[in-house]
mmCIF file of C-alpha atoms in Angstrom:
data_model
loop_
_atom_site.group_PDB
_atom_site.id
_atom_site.type_symbol
_atom_site.label_atom_id
_atom_site.label_comp_id
_atom_site.label_asym_id
_atom_site.label_seq_id
_atom_site.Cartn_x
_atom_site.Cartn_y
_atom_site.Cartn_z
ATOM 1 C CA GLY A 1 -7.275 21.092 -3.195
ATOM 2 C CA ALA A 2 -6.485 24.754 -3.309
ATOM 3 C CA VAL A 3 -9.116 27.077 -3.217
ATOM 4 C CA VAL A 4 -8.610 31.201 -3.488
ATOM 5 C CA SER A 5 -11.236 33.218 -2.301
ATOM 6 C CA GLN A 6 -12.154 36.681 -3.183
ATOM 7 C CA HIS A 7 -14.618 39.839 -1.304
ATOM 8 C CA PRO A 8 -16.474 41.232 -2.579
ATOM 9 C CA SER A 9 -17.008 39.576 -5.736
ATOM 10 C CA TRP A 10 -18.568 42.877 -7.078
ATOM 11 C CA VAL A 11 -18.255 46.847 -5.866
ATOM 12 C CA ILE A 12 -19.736 49.579 -7.084
ATOM 13 C CA CYS A 13 -18.197 52.686 -5.521
ATOM 14 C CA LYS A 14 -18.377 56.773 -5.807
ATOM 15 C CA SER A 15 -15.513 58.331 -7.209
ATOM 16 C CA GLY A 16 -13.091 59.618 -4.234
ATOM 17 C CA THR A 17 -13.376 56.643 -2.037
ATOM 18 C CA SER A 18 -11.583 53.850 -0.710
ATOM 19 C CA VAL A 19 -12.493 50.228 -1.899
ATOM 20 C CA LYS A 20 -11.241 47.686 0.052
ATOM 21 C CA ILE A 21 -10.971 43.642 -1.995
ATOM 22 C CA GLU A 22 -9.609 40.793 0.435
ATOM 23 C CA CYS A 23 -7.960 37.350 -0.745
ATOM 24 C CA ARG A 24 -8.308 34.736 1.134
ATOM 25 C CA SER A 25 -6.436 31.239 0.607
ATOM 26 C CA LEU A 26 -8.999 28.811 2.269
ATOM 27 C CA ASP A 27 -6.979 25.124 2.197
ATOM 28 C CA PHE A 28 -3.714 26.158 2.583
ATOM 29 C CA GLN A 29 -1.288 28.899 3.785
ATOM 30 C CA ALA A 30 0.400 30.980 1.247
ATOM 31 C CA THR A 31 3.595 32.733 1.495
ATOM 32 C CA THR A 32 2.942 34.533 -1.426
ATOM 33 C CA MET A 33 0.263 35.835 -3.537
ATOM 34 C CA PHE A 34 -0.149 38.400 -6.425
ATOM 35 C CA TRP A 35 -2.908 40.840 -7.344
ATOM 36 C CA TYR A 36 -3.532 40.946 -11.272
ATOM 37 C CA ARG A 37 -6.049 44.037 -13.242
ATOM 38 C CA GLN A 38 -7.633 42.965 -16.241
ATOM 39 C CA PHE A 39 -9.572 45.654 -18.438
ATOM 40 C CA PRO A 40 -11.743 44.035 -21.204
ATOM 41 C CA LYS A 41 -10.559 42.336 -23.908
ATOM 42 C CA GLN A 42 -6.940 42.787 -22.490
ATOM 43 C CA SER A 43 -4.888 40.301 -20.234
ATOM 44 C CA LEU A 44 -4.090 40.224 -16.722
ATOM 45 C CA MET A 45 -1.379 42.835 -16.128
ATOM 46 C CA LEU A 46 0.356 42.364 -12.314
ATOM 47 C CA MET A 47 0.475 44.775 -10.512
ATOM 48 C CA ALA A 48 2.172 43.506 -7.444
ATOM 49 C CA THR A 49 3.458 40.212 -5.598
ATOM 50 C CA SER A 50 2.618 40.301 -2.405
ATOM 51 C CA ASN A 51 4.636 38.233 0.562
ATOM 52 C CA GLU A 52 3.737 37.278 4.477
ATOM 53 C CA GLY A 53 5.478 39.608 6.469
ATOM 54 C CA SER A 54 6.560 42.229 4.312
ATOM 55 C CA LYS A 55 6.473 44.973 1.509
ATOM 56 C CA ALA A 56 4.492 44.468 -1.575
ATOM 57 C CA THR A 57 6.368 44.128 -4.822
ATOM 58 C CA TYR A 58 5.123 46.686 -7.171
ATOM 59 C CA GLU A 59 4.939 45.897 -10.734
ATOM 60 C CA GLN A 60 6.208 49.300 -13.006
ATOM 61 C CA GLY A 61 4.039 52.037 -13.327
ATOM 62 C CA VAL A 62 2.210 50.854 -10.409
ATOM 63 C CA GLU A 63 1.317 53.445 -7.945
ATOM 64 C CA LYS A 64 2.001 51.628 -4.407
ATOM 65 C CA ASP A 65 0.225 54.676 -2.319
ATOM 66 C CA LYS A 66 -2.659 54.574 -4.644
ATOM 67 C CA PHE A 67 -3.098 50.556 -4.572
ATOM 68 C CA LEU A 68 -1.801 49.543 -0.929
ATOM 69 C CA ILE A 69 -1.520 46.098 -0.426
ATOM 70 C CA ASN A 70 -1.260 44.157 3.290
ATOM 71 C CA HIS A 71 -0.761 40.901 3.580
ATOM 72 C CA ALA A 72 -0.727 39.900 7.477
ATOM 73 C CA SER A 73 -1.319 36.057 7.332
ATOM 74 C CA LEU A 74 -0.771 33.405 5.723
ATOM 75 C CA THR A 75 -3.810 32.959 4.558
ATOM 76 C CA LEU A 76 -5.503 36.863 3.997
ATOM 77 C CA SER A 77 -3.756 39.295 1.619
ATOM 78 C CA THR A 78 -5.749 42.802 0.713
ATOM 79 C CA LEU A 79 -5.387 45.331 -1.721
ATOM 80 C CA THR A 80 -6.988 48.721 -1.198
ATOM 81 C CA VAL A 81 -7.979 51.274 -4.253
ATOM 82 C CA THR A 82 -7.877 54.733 -2.581
ATOM 83 C CA SER A 83 -9.153 57.396 -3.707
ATOM 84 C CA ALA A 84 -10.566 55.567 -6.818
ATOM 85 C CA HIS A 85 -11.494 57.425 -10.148
ATOM 86 C CA PRO A 86 -13.708 55.334 -13.357
ATOM 87 C CA GLU A 87 -10.347 54.826 -14.855
ATOM 88 C CA ASP A 88 -9.469 52.347 -12.107
ATOM 89 C CA SER A 89 -12.851 50.680 -12.845
ATOM 90 C CA SER A 90 -11.787 47.287 -13.516
ATOM 91 C CA PHE A 91 -11.423 43.088 -13.255
ATOM 92 C CA TYR A 92 -8.871 42.553 -10.009
ATOM 93 C CA ILE A 93 -7.835 39.149 -9.690
ATOM 94 C CA CYS A 94 -5.692 37.583 -6.747
ATOM 95 C CA SER A 95 -3.664 34.587 -6.891
ATOM 96 C CA ALA A 96 -1.698 32.418 -4.544
ATOM 97 C CA ILE A 97 1.268 30.071 -4.386
ATOM 98 C CA ARG A 98 -0.118 27.034 -2.725
ATOM 99 C CA ASP A 99 3.759 24.793 -3.094
ATOM 100 C CA ARG A 100 6.962 27.015 -2.228
ATOM 101 C CA GLY A 101 9.161 26.862 -4.644
ATOM 102 C CA SER A 102 6.526 26.464 -7.196
ATOM 103 C CA ASN A 103 5.300 28.321 -10.170
ATOM 104 C CA GLU A 104 1.753 27.577 -9.843
ATOM 105 C CA GLN A 105 -0.634 30.080 -9.343
ATOM 106 C CA PHE A 106 -4.266 29.252 -8.095
ATOM 107 C CA PHE A 107 -6.526 32.501 -8.823
ATOM 108 C CA GLY A 108 -9.249 33.807 -7.366
ATOM 109 C CA PRO A 109 -12.846 34.557 -8.797
ATOM 110 C CA GLY A 110 -12.028 38.291 -9.109
ATOM 111 C CA THR A 111 -13.408 41.169 -7.748
ATOM 112 C CA ARG A 112 -15.328 43.615 -10.300
ATOM 113 C CA LEU A 113 -15.229 47.271 -9.370
ATOM 114 C CA THR A 114 -16.759 49.822 -11.153
ATOM 115 C CA VAL A 115 -16.399 53.178 -10.088
ATOM 116 C CA LEU A 116 -19.337 55.933 -11.234
ATOM 117 C CA GLN B 1 8.393 43.615 -28.491
ATOM 118 C CA LYS B 2 5.685 42.451 -26.025
ATOM 119 C CA GLU B 3 7.581 39.663 -23.604
ATOM 120 C CA VAL B 4 4.577 37.028 -24.664
ATOM 121 C CA GLU B 5 2.671 37.047 -28.111
ATOM 122 C CA GLN B 6 -0.652 35.471 -28.805
ATOM 123 C CA ASN B 7 -2.450 35.613 -31.869
ATOM 124 C CA SER B 8 -5.908 37.552 -30.634
ATOM 125 C CA GLY B 9 -8.243 35.243 -32.946
ATOM 126 C CA PRO B 10 -11.075 34.400 -33.043
ATOM 127 C CA LEU B 11 -9.749 30.924 -33.968
ATOM 128 C CA SER B 12 -13.098 29.465 -35.055
ATOM 129 C CA VAL B 13 -12.907 25.514 -35.332
ATOM 130 C CA PRO B 14 -16.148 22.559 -35.834
ATOM 131 C CA GLU B 15 -16.730 20.842 -33.152
ATOM 132 C CA GLY B 16 -14.544 17.666 -32.984
ATOM 133 C CA ALA B 17 -11.610 19.149 -34.704
ATOM 134 C CA ILE B 18 -8.370 19.870 -33.183
ATOM 135 C CA ALA B 19 -7.454 23.530 -32.567
ATOM 136 C CA SER B 20 -3.959 24.706 -32.148
ATOM 137 C CA LEU B 21 -2.863 27.691 -30.105
ATOM 138 C CA ASN B 22 0.446 29.385 -30.282
ATOM 139 C CA CYS B 23 2.297 31.317 -28.040
ATOM 140 C CA THR B 24 6.029 32.917 -28.473
ATOM 141 C CA TYR B 25 8.249 34.313 -25.588
ATOM 142 C CA SER B 26 10.877 36.458 -25.546
ATOM 143 C CA ASP B 27 12.940 35.943 -22.949
ATOM 144 C CA ARG B 28 15.566 32.477 -23.650
ATOM 145 C CA GLY B 29 16.159 32.111 -19.937
ATOM 146 C CA SER B 30 12.365 31.500 -19.584
ATOM 147 C CA GLN B 31 12.118 27.943 -17.926
ATOM 148 C CA SER B 32 8.179 27.532 -16.490
ATOM 149 C CA PHE B 33 5.090 27.973 -19.605
ATOM 150 C CA PHE B 34 1.372 27.270 -18.228
ATOM 151 C CA TRP B 35 -1.784 27.662 -20.033
ATOM 152 C CA TYR B 36 -4.634 29.292 -18.951
ATOM 153 C CA ARG B 37 -8.075 28.603 -19.797
ATOM 154 C CA GLN B 38 -10.654 31.700 -19.015
ATOM 155 C CA TYR B 39 -14.329 31.802 -19.632
ATOM 156 C CA SER B 40 -16.087 35.628 -20.327
ATOM 157 C CA GLY B 41 -16.525 37.212 -16.648
ATOM 158 C CA LYS B 42 -14.109 34.648 -14.760
ATOM 159 C CA SER B 43 -11.086 34.467 -13.694
ATOM 160 C CA PRO B 44 -8.111 31.908 -15.536
ATOM 161 C CA GLU B 45 -8.435 28.426 -14.667
ATOM 162 C CA LEU B 46 -5.387 26.378 -15.362
ATOM 163 C CA ILE B 47 -4.741 23.458 -17.602
ATOM 164 C CA MET B 48 -1.517 22.349 -18.036
ATOM 165 C CA PHE B 49 1.934 23.413 -17.075
ATOM 166 C CA ILE B 50 5.310 22.169 -19.345
ATOM 167 C CA TYR B 51 8.908 22.910 -18.149
ATOM 168 C CA SER B 52 11.172 20.949 -20.749
ATOM 169 C CA ASN B 53 11.213 20.779 -24.355
ATOM 170 C CA GLY B 54 9.286 18.294 -25.935
ATOM 171 C CA ASP B 55 5.418 17.376 -25.589
ATOM 172 C CA LYS B 56 2.696 16.911 -22.381
ATOM 173 C CA GLU B 57 0.016 15.163 -23.143
ATOM 174 C CA ASP B 58 -3.179 15.448 -20.414
ATOM 175 C CA GLY B 59 -6.519 14.090 -21.578
ATOM 176 C CA ARG B 60 -7.200 15.868 -24.971
ATOM 177 C CA PHE B 61 -4.962 18.815 -24.125
ATOM 178 C CA THR B 62 -1.467 18.008 -25.545
ATOM 179 C CA ALA B 63 0.953 21.300 -24.665
ATOM 180 C CA GLN B 64 4.379 20.951 -26.590
ATOM 181 C CA LEU B 65 7.560 23.122 -26.045
ATOM 182 C CA ASN B 66 10.162 24.244 -28.392
ATOM 183 C CA LYS B 67 12.890 26.304 -25.811
ATOM 184 C CA ALA B 68 14.956 26.918 -29.135
ATOM 185 C CA SER B 69 12.528 28.523 -31.357
ATOM 186 C CA GLN B 70 10.863 30.526 -27.973
ATOM 187 C CA TYR B 71 7.647 28.894 -28.692
ATOM 188 C CA VAL B 72 4.355 27.346 -26.849
ATOM 189 C CA SER B 73 1.728 25.341 -28.290
ATOM 190 C CA LEU B 74 -1.577 24.086 -26.696
ATOM 191 C CA LEU B 75 -3.415 21.356 -28.965
ATOM 192 C CA ILE B 76 -6.763 20.795 -27.919
ATOM 193 C CA ARG B 77 -8.213 17.461 -29.331
ATOM 194 C CA ASP B 78 -12.316 16.903 -30.104
ATOM 195 C CA SER B 79 -12.793 20.388 -29.518
ATOM 196 C CA GLN B 80 -16.074 20.495 -27.792
ATOM 197 C CA PRO B 81 -18.394 23.878 -27.604
ATOM 198 C CA SER B 82 -17.439 23.882 -23.962
ATOM 199 C CA ASP B 83 -14.020 24.789 -24.917
ATOM 200 C CA SER B 84 -15.053 27.942 -26.387
ATOM 201 C CA ALA B 85 -13.024 30.162 -24.252
ATOM 202 C CA THR B 86 -9.722 32.994 -24.173
ATOM 203 C CA TYR B 87 -6.297 30.589 -23.872
ATOM 204 C CA LEU B 88 -4.071 32.633 -22.001
ATOM 205 C CA CYS B 89 -0.250 31.263 -22.660
ATOM 206 C CA ALA B 90 1.775 32.354 -19.100
ATOM 207 C CA VAL B 91 5.453 32.580 -18.757
ATOM 208 C CA SER B 92 7.219 32.148 -15.729
ATOM 209 C CA PRO B 93 10.668 34.487 -16.863
ATOM 210 C CA PHE B 94 14.286 33.868 -15.815
ATOM 211 C CA SER B 95 14.748 37.573 -14.105
ATOM 212 C CA GLY B 96 12.758 39.027 -11.802
ATOM 213 C CA GLY B 97 11.394 36.575 -9.401
ATOM 214 C CA TYR B 98 11.283 32.768 -9.927
ATOM 215 C CA ASN B 99 7.281 32.434 -9.199
ATOM 216 C CA LYS B 100 6.342 35.682 -11.390
ATOM 217 C CA LEU B 101 4.074 35.083 -14.280
ATOM 218 C CA ILE B 102 3.892 36.892 -17.391
ATOM 219 C CA PHE B 103 1.221 36.613 -19.503
ATOM 220 C CA GLY B 104 0.357 36.565 -23.002
ATOM 221 C CA ALA B 105 -2.991 38.855 -24.133
ATOM 222 C CA GLY B 106 -4.761 35.431 -24.982
ATOM 223 C CA THR B 107 -6.403 34.087 -28.043
ATOM 224 C CA ARG B 108 -9.742 33.419 -28.026
ATOM 225 C CA LEU B 109 -11.564 30.020 -29.162
ATOM 226 C CA ALA B 110 -14.496 29.598 -30.653
ATOM 227 C CA VAL B 111 -15.997 25.864 -31.418
ATOM 228 C CA HIS B 112 -19.069 25.756 -33.359
ATOM 229 C CA PRO B 113 -21.334 22.839 -33.210
#
């Protein structure tokens, strides 16, 4: 199997606060995880690639100081949205690569973030 | 030009018919191609992937790849109402990292009884 979980599944926070989202691979070790953001009726936009033990690689236009990514172990990556604002409200989805050298990504169930 | 293009739809087909979903991509060096299904409010789930030119069949689904024309398609035979979802085409580009995927905006499919 290749099960990826995310926590929390949804979160509501006040503007200016920080929110941490966890992504875990439950039955495999993932050296590479990805973080996506999806706005309503739009496609997935890759935010960053997270590699265990190294700094994340951010896509152009994604603020690394605002979206902090930590991949401290082979089964856990975290995304922290710092000083969240209403425009950060979105569906955040992580994915993980199970097989080294593979392009197949297994997706987590997503986290719905609403910033008031 | 968008890297991966799909018709947004909705594509409406009657139950039992064949649904044909198309995708074009701009990076001629792309190596891997994926079709994901996404239900409203849920994350994508992989339907199938294809690496080589030609057809690849898996149950009611057939993926077709034509690298010369830079398009990939997905056929769904005997469409069911439960197939109603948004179908995302994803492409792994030659450059920018071996594992990276670029997604199209998706085609919304509606199968009506």
